[in-house]
Short mmCIF file of C-alpha atoms in Angstrom, two decimals:
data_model
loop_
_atom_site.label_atom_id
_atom_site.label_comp_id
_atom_site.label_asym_id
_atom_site.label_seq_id
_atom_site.Cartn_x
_atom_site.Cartn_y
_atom_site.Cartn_z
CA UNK A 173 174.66 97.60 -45.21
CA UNK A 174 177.92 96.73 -46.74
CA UNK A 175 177.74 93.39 -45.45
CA UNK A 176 175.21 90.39 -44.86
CA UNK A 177 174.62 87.01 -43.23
CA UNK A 178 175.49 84.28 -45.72
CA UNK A 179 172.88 82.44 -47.76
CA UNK A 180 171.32 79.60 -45.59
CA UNK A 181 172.12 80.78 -42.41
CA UNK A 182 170.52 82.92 -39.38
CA UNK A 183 171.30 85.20 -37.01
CA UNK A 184 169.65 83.70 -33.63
CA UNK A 185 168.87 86.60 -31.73
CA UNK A 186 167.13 87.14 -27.86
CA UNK A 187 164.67 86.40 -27.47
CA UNK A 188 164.46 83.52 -29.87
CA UNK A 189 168.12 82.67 -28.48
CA UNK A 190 165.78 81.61 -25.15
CA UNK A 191 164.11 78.89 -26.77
CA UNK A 192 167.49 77.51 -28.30
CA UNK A 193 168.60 77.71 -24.69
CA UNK A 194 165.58 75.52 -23.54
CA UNK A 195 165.96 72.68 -26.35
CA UNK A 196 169.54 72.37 -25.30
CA UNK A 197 168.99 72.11 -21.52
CA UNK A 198 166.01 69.56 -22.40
CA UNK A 199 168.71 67.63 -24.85
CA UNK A 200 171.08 67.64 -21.73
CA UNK A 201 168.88 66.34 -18.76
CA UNK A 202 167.40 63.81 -20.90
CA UNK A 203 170.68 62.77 -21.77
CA UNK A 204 171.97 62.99 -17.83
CA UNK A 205 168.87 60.89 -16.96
CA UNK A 206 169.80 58.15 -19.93
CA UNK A 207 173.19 57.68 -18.92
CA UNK A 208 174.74 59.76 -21.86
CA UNK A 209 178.20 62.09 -21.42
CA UNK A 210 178.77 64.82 -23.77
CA UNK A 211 181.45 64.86 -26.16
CA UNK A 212 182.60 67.92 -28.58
CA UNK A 213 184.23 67.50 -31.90
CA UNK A 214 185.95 69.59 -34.47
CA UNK A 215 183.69 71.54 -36.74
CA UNK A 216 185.46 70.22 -39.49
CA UNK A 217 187.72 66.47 -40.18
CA UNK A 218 189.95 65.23 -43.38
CA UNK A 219 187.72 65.36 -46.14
CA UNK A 220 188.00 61.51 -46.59
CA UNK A 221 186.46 61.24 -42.62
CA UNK A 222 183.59 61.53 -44.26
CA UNK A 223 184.29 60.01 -47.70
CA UNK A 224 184.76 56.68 -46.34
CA UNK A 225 181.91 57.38 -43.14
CA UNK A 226 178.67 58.73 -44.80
CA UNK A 227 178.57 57.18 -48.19
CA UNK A 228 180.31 58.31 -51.77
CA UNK A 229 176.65 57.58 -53.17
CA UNK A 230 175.13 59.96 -50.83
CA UNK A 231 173.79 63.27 -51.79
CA UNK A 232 175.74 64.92 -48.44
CA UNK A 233 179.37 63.42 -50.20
CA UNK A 234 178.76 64.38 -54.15
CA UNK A 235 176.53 67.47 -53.79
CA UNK A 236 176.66 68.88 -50.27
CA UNK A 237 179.61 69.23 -48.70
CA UNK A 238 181.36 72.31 -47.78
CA UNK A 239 185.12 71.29 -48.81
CA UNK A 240 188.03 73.50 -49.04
CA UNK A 241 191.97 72.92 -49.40
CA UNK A 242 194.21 74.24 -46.53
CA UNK A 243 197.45 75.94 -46.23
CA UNK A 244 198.84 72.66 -45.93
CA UNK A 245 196.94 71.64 -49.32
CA UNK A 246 195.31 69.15 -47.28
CA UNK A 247 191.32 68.51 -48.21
CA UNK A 248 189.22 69.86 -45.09
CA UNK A 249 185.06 69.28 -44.89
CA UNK A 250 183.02 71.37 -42.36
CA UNK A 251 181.19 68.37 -40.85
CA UNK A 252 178.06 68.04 -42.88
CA UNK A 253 177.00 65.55 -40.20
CA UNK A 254 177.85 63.93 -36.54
CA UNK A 255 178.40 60.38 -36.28
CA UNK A 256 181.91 60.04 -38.72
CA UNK A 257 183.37 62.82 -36.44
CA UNK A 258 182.25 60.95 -32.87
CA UNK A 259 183.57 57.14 -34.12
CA UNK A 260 186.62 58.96 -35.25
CA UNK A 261 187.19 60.72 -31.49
CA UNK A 262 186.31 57.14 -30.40
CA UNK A 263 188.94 55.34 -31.97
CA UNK A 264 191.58 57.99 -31.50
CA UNK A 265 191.12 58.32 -28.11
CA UNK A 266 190.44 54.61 -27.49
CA UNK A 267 187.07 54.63 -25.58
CA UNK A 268 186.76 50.97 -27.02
CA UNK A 269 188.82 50.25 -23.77
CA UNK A 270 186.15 51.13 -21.42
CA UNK A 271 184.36 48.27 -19.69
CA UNK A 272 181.08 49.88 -20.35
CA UNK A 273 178.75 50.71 -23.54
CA UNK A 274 180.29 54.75 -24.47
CA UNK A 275 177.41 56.10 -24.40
CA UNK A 276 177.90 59.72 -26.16
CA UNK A 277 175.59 62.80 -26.71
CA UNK A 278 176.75 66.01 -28.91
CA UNK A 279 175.00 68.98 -29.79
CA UNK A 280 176.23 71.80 -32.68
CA UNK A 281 176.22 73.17 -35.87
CA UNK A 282 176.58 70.71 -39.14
CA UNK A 283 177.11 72.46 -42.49
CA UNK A 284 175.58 71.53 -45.63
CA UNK A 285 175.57 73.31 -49.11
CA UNK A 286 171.50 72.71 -50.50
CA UNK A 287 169.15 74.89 -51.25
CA UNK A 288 167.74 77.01 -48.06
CA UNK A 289 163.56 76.26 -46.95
CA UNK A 290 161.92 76.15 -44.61
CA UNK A 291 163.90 73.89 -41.67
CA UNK A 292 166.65 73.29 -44.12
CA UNK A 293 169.89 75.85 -43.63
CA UNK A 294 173.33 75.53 -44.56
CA UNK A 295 174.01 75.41 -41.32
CA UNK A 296 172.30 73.58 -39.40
CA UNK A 297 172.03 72.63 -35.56
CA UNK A 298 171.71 69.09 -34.02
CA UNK A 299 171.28 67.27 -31.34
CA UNK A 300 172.57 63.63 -31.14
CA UNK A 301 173.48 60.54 -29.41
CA UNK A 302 175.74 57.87 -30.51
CA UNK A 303 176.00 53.97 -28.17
CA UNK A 304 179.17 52.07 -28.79
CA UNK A 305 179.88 48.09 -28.06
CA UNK A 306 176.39 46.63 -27.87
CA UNK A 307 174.77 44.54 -30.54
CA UNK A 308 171.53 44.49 -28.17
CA UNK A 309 168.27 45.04 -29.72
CA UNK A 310 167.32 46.77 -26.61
CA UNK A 311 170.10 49.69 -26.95
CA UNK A 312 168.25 50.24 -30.47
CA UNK A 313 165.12 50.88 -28.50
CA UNK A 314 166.52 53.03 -25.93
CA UNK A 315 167.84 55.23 -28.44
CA UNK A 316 164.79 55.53 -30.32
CA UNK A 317 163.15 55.88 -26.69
CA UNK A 318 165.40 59.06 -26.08
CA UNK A 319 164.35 60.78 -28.95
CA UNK A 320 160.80 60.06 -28.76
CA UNK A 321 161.04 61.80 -25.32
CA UNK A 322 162.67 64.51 -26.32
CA UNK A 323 159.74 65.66 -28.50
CA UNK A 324 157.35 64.27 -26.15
CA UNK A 325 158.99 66.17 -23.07
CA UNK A 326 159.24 69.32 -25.26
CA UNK A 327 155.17 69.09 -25.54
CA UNK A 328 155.36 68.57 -29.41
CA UNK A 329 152.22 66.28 -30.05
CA UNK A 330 151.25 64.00 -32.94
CA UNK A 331 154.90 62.89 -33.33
CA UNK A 332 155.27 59.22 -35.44
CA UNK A 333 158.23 56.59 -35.26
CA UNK A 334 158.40 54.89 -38.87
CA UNK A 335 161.20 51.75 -38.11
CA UNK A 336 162.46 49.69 -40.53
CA UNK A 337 165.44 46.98 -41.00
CA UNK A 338 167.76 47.42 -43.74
CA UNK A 339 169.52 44.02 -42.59
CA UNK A 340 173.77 42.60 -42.86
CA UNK A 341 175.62 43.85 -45.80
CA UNK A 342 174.53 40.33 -46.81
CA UNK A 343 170.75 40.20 -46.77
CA UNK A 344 171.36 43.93 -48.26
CA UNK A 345 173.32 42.56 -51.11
CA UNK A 346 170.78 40.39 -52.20
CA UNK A 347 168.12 43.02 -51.91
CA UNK A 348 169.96 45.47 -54.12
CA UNK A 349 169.77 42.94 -56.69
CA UNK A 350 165.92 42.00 -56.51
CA UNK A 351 165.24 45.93 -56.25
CA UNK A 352 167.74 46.43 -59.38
CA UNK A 353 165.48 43.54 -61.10
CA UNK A 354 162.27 45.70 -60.28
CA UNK A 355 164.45 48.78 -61.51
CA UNK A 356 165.41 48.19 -64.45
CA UNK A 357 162.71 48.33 -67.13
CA UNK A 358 162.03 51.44 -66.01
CA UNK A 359 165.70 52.74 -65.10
CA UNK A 360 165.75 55.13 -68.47
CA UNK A 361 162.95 57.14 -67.50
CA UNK A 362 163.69 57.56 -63.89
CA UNK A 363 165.90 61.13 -62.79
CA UNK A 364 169.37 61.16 -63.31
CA UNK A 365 170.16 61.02 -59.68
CA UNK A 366 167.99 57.48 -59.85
CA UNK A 367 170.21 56.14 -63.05
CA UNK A 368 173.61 56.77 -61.40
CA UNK A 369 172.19 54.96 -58.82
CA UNK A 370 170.92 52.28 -59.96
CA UNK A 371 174.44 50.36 -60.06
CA UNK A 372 176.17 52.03 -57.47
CA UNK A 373 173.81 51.64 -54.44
CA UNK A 374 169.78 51.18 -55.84
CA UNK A 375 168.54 51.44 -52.39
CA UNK A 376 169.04 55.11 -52.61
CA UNK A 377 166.70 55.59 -55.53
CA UNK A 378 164.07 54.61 -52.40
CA UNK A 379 164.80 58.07 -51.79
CA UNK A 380 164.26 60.06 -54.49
CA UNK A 381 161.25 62.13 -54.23
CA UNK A 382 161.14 63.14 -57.74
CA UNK A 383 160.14 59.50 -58.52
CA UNK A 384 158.69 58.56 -55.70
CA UNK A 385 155.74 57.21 -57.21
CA UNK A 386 156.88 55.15 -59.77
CA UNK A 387 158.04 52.61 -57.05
CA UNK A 388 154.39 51.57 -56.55
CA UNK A 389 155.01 47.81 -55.67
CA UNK A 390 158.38 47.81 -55.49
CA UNK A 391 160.21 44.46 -53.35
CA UNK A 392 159.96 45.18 -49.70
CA UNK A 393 163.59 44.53 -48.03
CA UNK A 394 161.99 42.83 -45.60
CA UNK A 395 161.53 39.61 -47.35
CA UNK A 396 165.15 39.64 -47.97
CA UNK A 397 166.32 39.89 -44.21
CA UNK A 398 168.17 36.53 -42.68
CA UNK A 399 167.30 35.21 -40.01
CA UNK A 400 169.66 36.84 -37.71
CA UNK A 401 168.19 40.35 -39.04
CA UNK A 402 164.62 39.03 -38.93
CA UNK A 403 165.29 38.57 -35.25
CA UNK A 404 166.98 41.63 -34.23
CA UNK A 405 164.22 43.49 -35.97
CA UNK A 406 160.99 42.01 -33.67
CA UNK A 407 163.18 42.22 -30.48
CA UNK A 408 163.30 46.33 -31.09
CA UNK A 409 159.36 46.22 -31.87
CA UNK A 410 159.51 43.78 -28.60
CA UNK A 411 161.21 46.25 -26.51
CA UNK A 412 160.07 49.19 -28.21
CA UNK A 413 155.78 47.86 -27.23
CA UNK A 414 157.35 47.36 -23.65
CA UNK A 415 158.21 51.24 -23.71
CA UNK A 416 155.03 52.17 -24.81
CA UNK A 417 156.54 53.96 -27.92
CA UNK A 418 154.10 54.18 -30.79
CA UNK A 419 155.86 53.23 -33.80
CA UNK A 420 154.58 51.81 -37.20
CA UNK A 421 157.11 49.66 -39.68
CA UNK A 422 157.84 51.50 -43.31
CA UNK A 423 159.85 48.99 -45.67
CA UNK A 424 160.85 51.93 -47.70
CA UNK A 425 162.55 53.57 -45.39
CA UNK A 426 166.60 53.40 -45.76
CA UNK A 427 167.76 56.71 -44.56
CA UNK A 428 170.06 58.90 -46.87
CA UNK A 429 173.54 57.48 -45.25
CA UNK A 430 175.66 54.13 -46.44
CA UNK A 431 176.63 53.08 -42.96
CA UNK A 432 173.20 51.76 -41.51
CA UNK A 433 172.87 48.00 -40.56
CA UNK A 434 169.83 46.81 -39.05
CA UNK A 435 167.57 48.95 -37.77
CA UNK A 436 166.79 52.29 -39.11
CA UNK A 437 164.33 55.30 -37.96
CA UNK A 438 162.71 58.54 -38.67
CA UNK A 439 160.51 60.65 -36.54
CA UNK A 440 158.01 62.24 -38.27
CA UNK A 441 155.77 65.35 -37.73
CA UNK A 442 153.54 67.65 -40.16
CA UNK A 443 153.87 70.96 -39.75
CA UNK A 444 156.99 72.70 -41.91
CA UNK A 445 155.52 72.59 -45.64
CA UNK A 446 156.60 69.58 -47.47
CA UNK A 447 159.13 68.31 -44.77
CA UNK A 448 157.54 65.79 -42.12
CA UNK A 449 160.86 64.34 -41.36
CA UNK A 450 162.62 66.34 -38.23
CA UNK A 451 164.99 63.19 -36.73
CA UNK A 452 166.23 60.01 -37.87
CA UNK A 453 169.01 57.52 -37.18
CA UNK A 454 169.60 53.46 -36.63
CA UNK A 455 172.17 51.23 -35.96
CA UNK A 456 175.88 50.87 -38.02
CA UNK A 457 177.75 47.67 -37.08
CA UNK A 458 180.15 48.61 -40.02
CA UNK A 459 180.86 51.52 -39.30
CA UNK A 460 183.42 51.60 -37.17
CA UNK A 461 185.57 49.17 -38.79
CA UNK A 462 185.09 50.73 -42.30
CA UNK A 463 186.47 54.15 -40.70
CA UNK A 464 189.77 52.12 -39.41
CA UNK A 465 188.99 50.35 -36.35
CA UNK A 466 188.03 47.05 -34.91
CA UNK A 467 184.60 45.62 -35.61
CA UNK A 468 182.51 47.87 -32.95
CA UNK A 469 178.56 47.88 -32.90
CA UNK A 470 177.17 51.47 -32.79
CA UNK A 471 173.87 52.82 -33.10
CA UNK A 472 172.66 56.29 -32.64
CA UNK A 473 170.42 59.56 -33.79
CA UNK A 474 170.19 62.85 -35.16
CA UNK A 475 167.92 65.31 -34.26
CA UNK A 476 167.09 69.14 -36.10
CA UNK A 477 167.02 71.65 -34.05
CA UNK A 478 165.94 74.08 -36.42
CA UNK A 479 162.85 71.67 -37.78
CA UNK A 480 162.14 70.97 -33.95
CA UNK A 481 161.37 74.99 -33.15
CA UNK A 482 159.61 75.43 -36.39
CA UNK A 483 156.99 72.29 -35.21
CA UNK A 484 157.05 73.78 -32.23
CA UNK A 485 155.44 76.97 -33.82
CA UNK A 486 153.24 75.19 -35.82
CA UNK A 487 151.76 73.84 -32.57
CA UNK A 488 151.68 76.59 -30.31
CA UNK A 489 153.96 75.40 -28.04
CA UNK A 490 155.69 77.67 -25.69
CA UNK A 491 158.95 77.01 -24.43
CA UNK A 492 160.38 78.93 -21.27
CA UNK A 493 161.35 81.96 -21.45
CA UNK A 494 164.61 83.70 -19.06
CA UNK A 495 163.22 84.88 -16.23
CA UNK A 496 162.27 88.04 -15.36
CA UNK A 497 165.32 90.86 -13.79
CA UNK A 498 165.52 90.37 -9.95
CA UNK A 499 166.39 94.15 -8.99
CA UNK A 500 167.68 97.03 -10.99
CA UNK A 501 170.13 99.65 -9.35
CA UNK A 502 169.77 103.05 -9.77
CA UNK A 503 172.46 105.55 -8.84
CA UNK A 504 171.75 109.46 -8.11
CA UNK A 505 174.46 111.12 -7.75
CA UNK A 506 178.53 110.57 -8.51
CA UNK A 507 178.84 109.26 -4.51
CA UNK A 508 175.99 106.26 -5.05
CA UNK A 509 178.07 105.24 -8.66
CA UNK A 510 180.86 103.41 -6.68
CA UNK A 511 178.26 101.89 -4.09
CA UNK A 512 176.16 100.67 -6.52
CA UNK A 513 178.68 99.55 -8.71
CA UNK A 514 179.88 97.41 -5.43
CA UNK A 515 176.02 96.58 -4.48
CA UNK A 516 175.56 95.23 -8.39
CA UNK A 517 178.33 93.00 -8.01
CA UNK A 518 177.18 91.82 -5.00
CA UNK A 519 174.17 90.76 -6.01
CA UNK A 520 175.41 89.13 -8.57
CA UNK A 521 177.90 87.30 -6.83
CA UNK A 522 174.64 85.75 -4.41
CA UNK A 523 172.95 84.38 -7.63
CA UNK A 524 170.69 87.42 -8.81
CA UNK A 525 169.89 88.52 -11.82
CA UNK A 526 170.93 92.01 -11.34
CA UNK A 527 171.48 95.62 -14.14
CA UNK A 528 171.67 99.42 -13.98
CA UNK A 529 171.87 102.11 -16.00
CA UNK A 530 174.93 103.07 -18.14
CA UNK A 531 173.77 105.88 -19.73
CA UNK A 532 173.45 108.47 -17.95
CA UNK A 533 169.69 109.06 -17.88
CA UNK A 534 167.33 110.37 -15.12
CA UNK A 535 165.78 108.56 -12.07
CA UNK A 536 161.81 108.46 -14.53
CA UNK A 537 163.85 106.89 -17.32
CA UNK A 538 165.60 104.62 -15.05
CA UNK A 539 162.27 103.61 -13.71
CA UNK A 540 160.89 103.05 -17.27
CA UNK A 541 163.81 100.47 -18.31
CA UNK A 542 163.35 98.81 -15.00
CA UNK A 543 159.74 98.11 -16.07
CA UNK A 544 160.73 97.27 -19.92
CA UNK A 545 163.34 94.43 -18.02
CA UNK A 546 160.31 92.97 -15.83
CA UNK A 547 162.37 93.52 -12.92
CA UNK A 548 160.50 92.56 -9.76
CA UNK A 549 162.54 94.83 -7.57
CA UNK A 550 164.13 98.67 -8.39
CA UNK A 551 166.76 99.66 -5.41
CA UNK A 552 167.33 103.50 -5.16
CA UNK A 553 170.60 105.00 -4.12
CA UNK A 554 170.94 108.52 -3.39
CA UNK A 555 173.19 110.67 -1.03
CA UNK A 556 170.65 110.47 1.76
CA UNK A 557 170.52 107.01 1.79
CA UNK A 558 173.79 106.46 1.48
CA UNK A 559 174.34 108.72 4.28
CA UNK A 560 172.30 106.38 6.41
CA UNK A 561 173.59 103.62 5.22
CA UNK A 562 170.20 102.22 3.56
CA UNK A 563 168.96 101.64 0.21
CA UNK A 564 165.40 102.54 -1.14
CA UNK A 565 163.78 99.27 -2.17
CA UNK A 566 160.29 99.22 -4.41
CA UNK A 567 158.40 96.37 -5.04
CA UNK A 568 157.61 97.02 -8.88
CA UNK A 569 154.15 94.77 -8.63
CA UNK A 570 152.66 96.87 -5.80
CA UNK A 571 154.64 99.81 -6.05
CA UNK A 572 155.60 98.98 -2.00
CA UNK A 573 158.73 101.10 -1.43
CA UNK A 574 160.89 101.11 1.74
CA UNK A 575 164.40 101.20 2.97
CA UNK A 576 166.80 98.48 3.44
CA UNK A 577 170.67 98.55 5.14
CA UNK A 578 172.58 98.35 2.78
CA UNK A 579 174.56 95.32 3.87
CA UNK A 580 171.74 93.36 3.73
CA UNK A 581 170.10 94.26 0.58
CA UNK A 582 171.78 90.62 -1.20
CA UNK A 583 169.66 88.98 0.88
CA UNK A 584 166.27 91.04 1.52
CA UNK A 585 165.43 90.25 -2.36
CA UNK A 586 165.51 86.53 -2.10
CA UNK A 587 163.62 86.78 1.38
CA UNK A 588 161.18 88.93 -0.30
CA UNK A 589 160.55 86.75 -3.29
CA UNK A 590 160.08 83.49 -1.04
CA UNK A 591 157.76 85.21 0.66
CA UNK A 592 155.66 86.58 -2.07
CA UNK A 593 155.75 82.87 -3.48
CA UNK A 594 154.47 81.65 -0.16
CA UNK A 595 151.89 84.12 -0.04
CA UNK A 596 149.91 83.07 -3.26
CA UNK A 597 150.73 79.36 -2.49
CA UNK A 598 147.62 77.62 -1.77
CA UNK A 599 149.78 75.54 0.61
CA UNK A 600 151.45 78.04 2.35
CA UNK A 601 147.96 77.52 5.21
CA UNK A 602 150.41 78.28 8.35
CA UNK A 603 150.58 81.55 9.16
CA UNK A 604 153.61 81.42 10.64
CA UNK A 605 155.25 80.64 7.13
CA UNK A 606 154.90 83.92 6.18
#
């Protein structure tokens, strides 16, 4: 072939496209039943969106991002995450003015240039909620609470919440410089990543996993928190025990983004080679302000949807699957093509999954692609039928074939499949129901 998919990306084809359609309608009800309204963003914002939102010291901003001058010679970023884009739509189109917390779900591709593994693509799917106007300790937990459902709902087992406090920009301030203290006898031997960021933002190097084990005893953040953080932080454990979500506190844990205050959080799960992380987030008082606005307390998460259908693999976990064909139309003869044509739409039109042949082949390999679709029903139209006004209808379980009018074959199917349900319900006792 002349031409093929990009590096770091996938084609999602049926029927793995099914699953992608479960996670989605899982991500949507749960949000429906938390109170959360959709909200769609550009693919891509003004390079400095994201500049001045994620971090300059974060690996997205100087290694990741997909950037790219326009006509207009303006700098443009495909979004190489979700939050920057959602508090800019919220302070452009003012939703600080609603009485209420805004209370925001998105779901999409993200685009990041790093090297492709296993649950890592340049592009990238996610699922994620963002809570506007609260300071509560309780919205922290309700977030944390939706994700943890998510996985739970989904059937994914053995799923851990690490939650930590990263504090003000003042009790961080004073961390950075006991961690730099720790730091630097050792700063000339750690990776280069580590050594550019030891002055710039040291609580990064927390992340590195080259040197991950040279931090053996390193000053917990913790110890630095003020009081206000200190209390923030056991009213989310408080609320979070009330819940009954399992969750265990890691004092390394930071997150890779500049903008979190407070509380931060990672769910964990093994299962996808040397990744265990597959969703994070936590709360970013700052942010808002630093991207233009008004002081504005947010806090929200992000969730993989790629890393969330590989665990599901990993654990055997079957998600639904689109339902099997209600009835497929076959046409004999040129007279039955404009009837069935009419009887397909129809059917449609009453809710039915309905198809039918388009090309050309015989009534026995009609009958074979009706079986290959798992359609429940075929219905046969040929110029005797049609003459009397009925169709042929066979029950492709049982092979039970009869004839139907034709103006009510839209609603024998239905009336057929209620009663097969009711037949091998153990409730269905009355025999009158059937």
């Amino acid at each position: 072939m002349a031409y093929q998919k990009p590096k770091g990306t996938q084609d999602i084809l049926p029927p793995e496209s099914d699953k992608w359609q479960a996670l989605e309608a899982k991500a949507r009800e749960l949000c429906r039943r938390f109170n959360y309204r959709e909200i769609r963003t550009p693919i891509f914002e003004h390079t400095e969106l994201f500049r001045r939102g994620v971090g300059e010291t974060t690996d997205i901003v100087e290694k990741e991002m997909y950037t790219f001058l326009d006509k207009g010679g303006r700098s443009i970023s495909l979004r190489p995450e979700g939050t920057a884009g959602v508090v800019r739509a919220y302070l452009e189109n003012k939703l600080y003015g609603e009485p209420d917390v805004s209370k925001l779900y998105y779901l999409g591709p993200m685009f990041r240039y790093e090297q492709p593994q296993a649950g890592r693509y340049r592009q990238l799917h996610q699922f994620g909620v963002e809570a506007f106007g609260s300071e509560d300790p309780g919205l922290d937990a309700e977030v944390i609470s939706l994700g943890y459902s998510f996985y739970a709902e989904l059937g994914i087992r053995n799923v851990r919440v690490e939650i930590n406090s990263v504090g003000t920009p003042a009790s961080r301030e004073a961390y950075r410089d006991t961690l730099r203290e720790f730091l630097k006898p050792i700063k000339d031997t750690l990776c280069r990543d580590c050594q550019s960021r030891y002055d710039r933002n040291p609580l990064r190097v927390l992340d590195c996993k080259i040197d991950q084990h040279r931090f053996e005893g390193a000053p917990s953040i913790l110890d630095s928190l003020d009081e206000e953080s200190r209390k923030h932080f056991a009213k989310v454990q408080k609320h979070l025990a009330a819940m009954n979500i399992p969750f265990s506190i890691n004092p390394r844990l930071v997150r890779g983004l500049d903008y979190y205050t407070h509380t931060a959080f990672e769910y964990k799960a093994a299962g996808i080679g040397a990744i265990d992380t597959i969703g994070g987030g936590g709360r970013y008082n700052g942010l808002v302000e630093q991207i233009g606005g008004k002081a504005q307390p947010g806090v929200g998460l992000g969730i993989g949807l790629e890393r969330t259908l590989l665990i599901l693999e990993a654990q055997e976990v079957e998600l639904p699957q689109a339902g099997p064909l209600d009835v497929y139309l076959i046409a004999l003869g040129e007279a039955a093509e404009d009837k069935v044509a009419q009887l397909l739409q129809q059917l449609r039109q009453e809710g039915l999954r309905a198809d039918r042949d388009y090309l050309g082949r015989g009534l026995k390999a009609q009958m074979k692609a009706a079986d290959r679709l798992g359609a429940r029903y075929t219905a046969i139209l040929g110029e005797d039928e049609l003459a009397r006004g009925e169709i042929s209808l066979k029950t492709m379980a049982t092979g039970e074939q009869k004839n139907v009018p034709l103006d009510r074959l839209a609603g024998w199917i239905p009336s057929e499949a209620s009663k097969e349900e009711e037949e091998h319900s153990d409730d269905a006792q009355d025999p009158s129901l059937r």
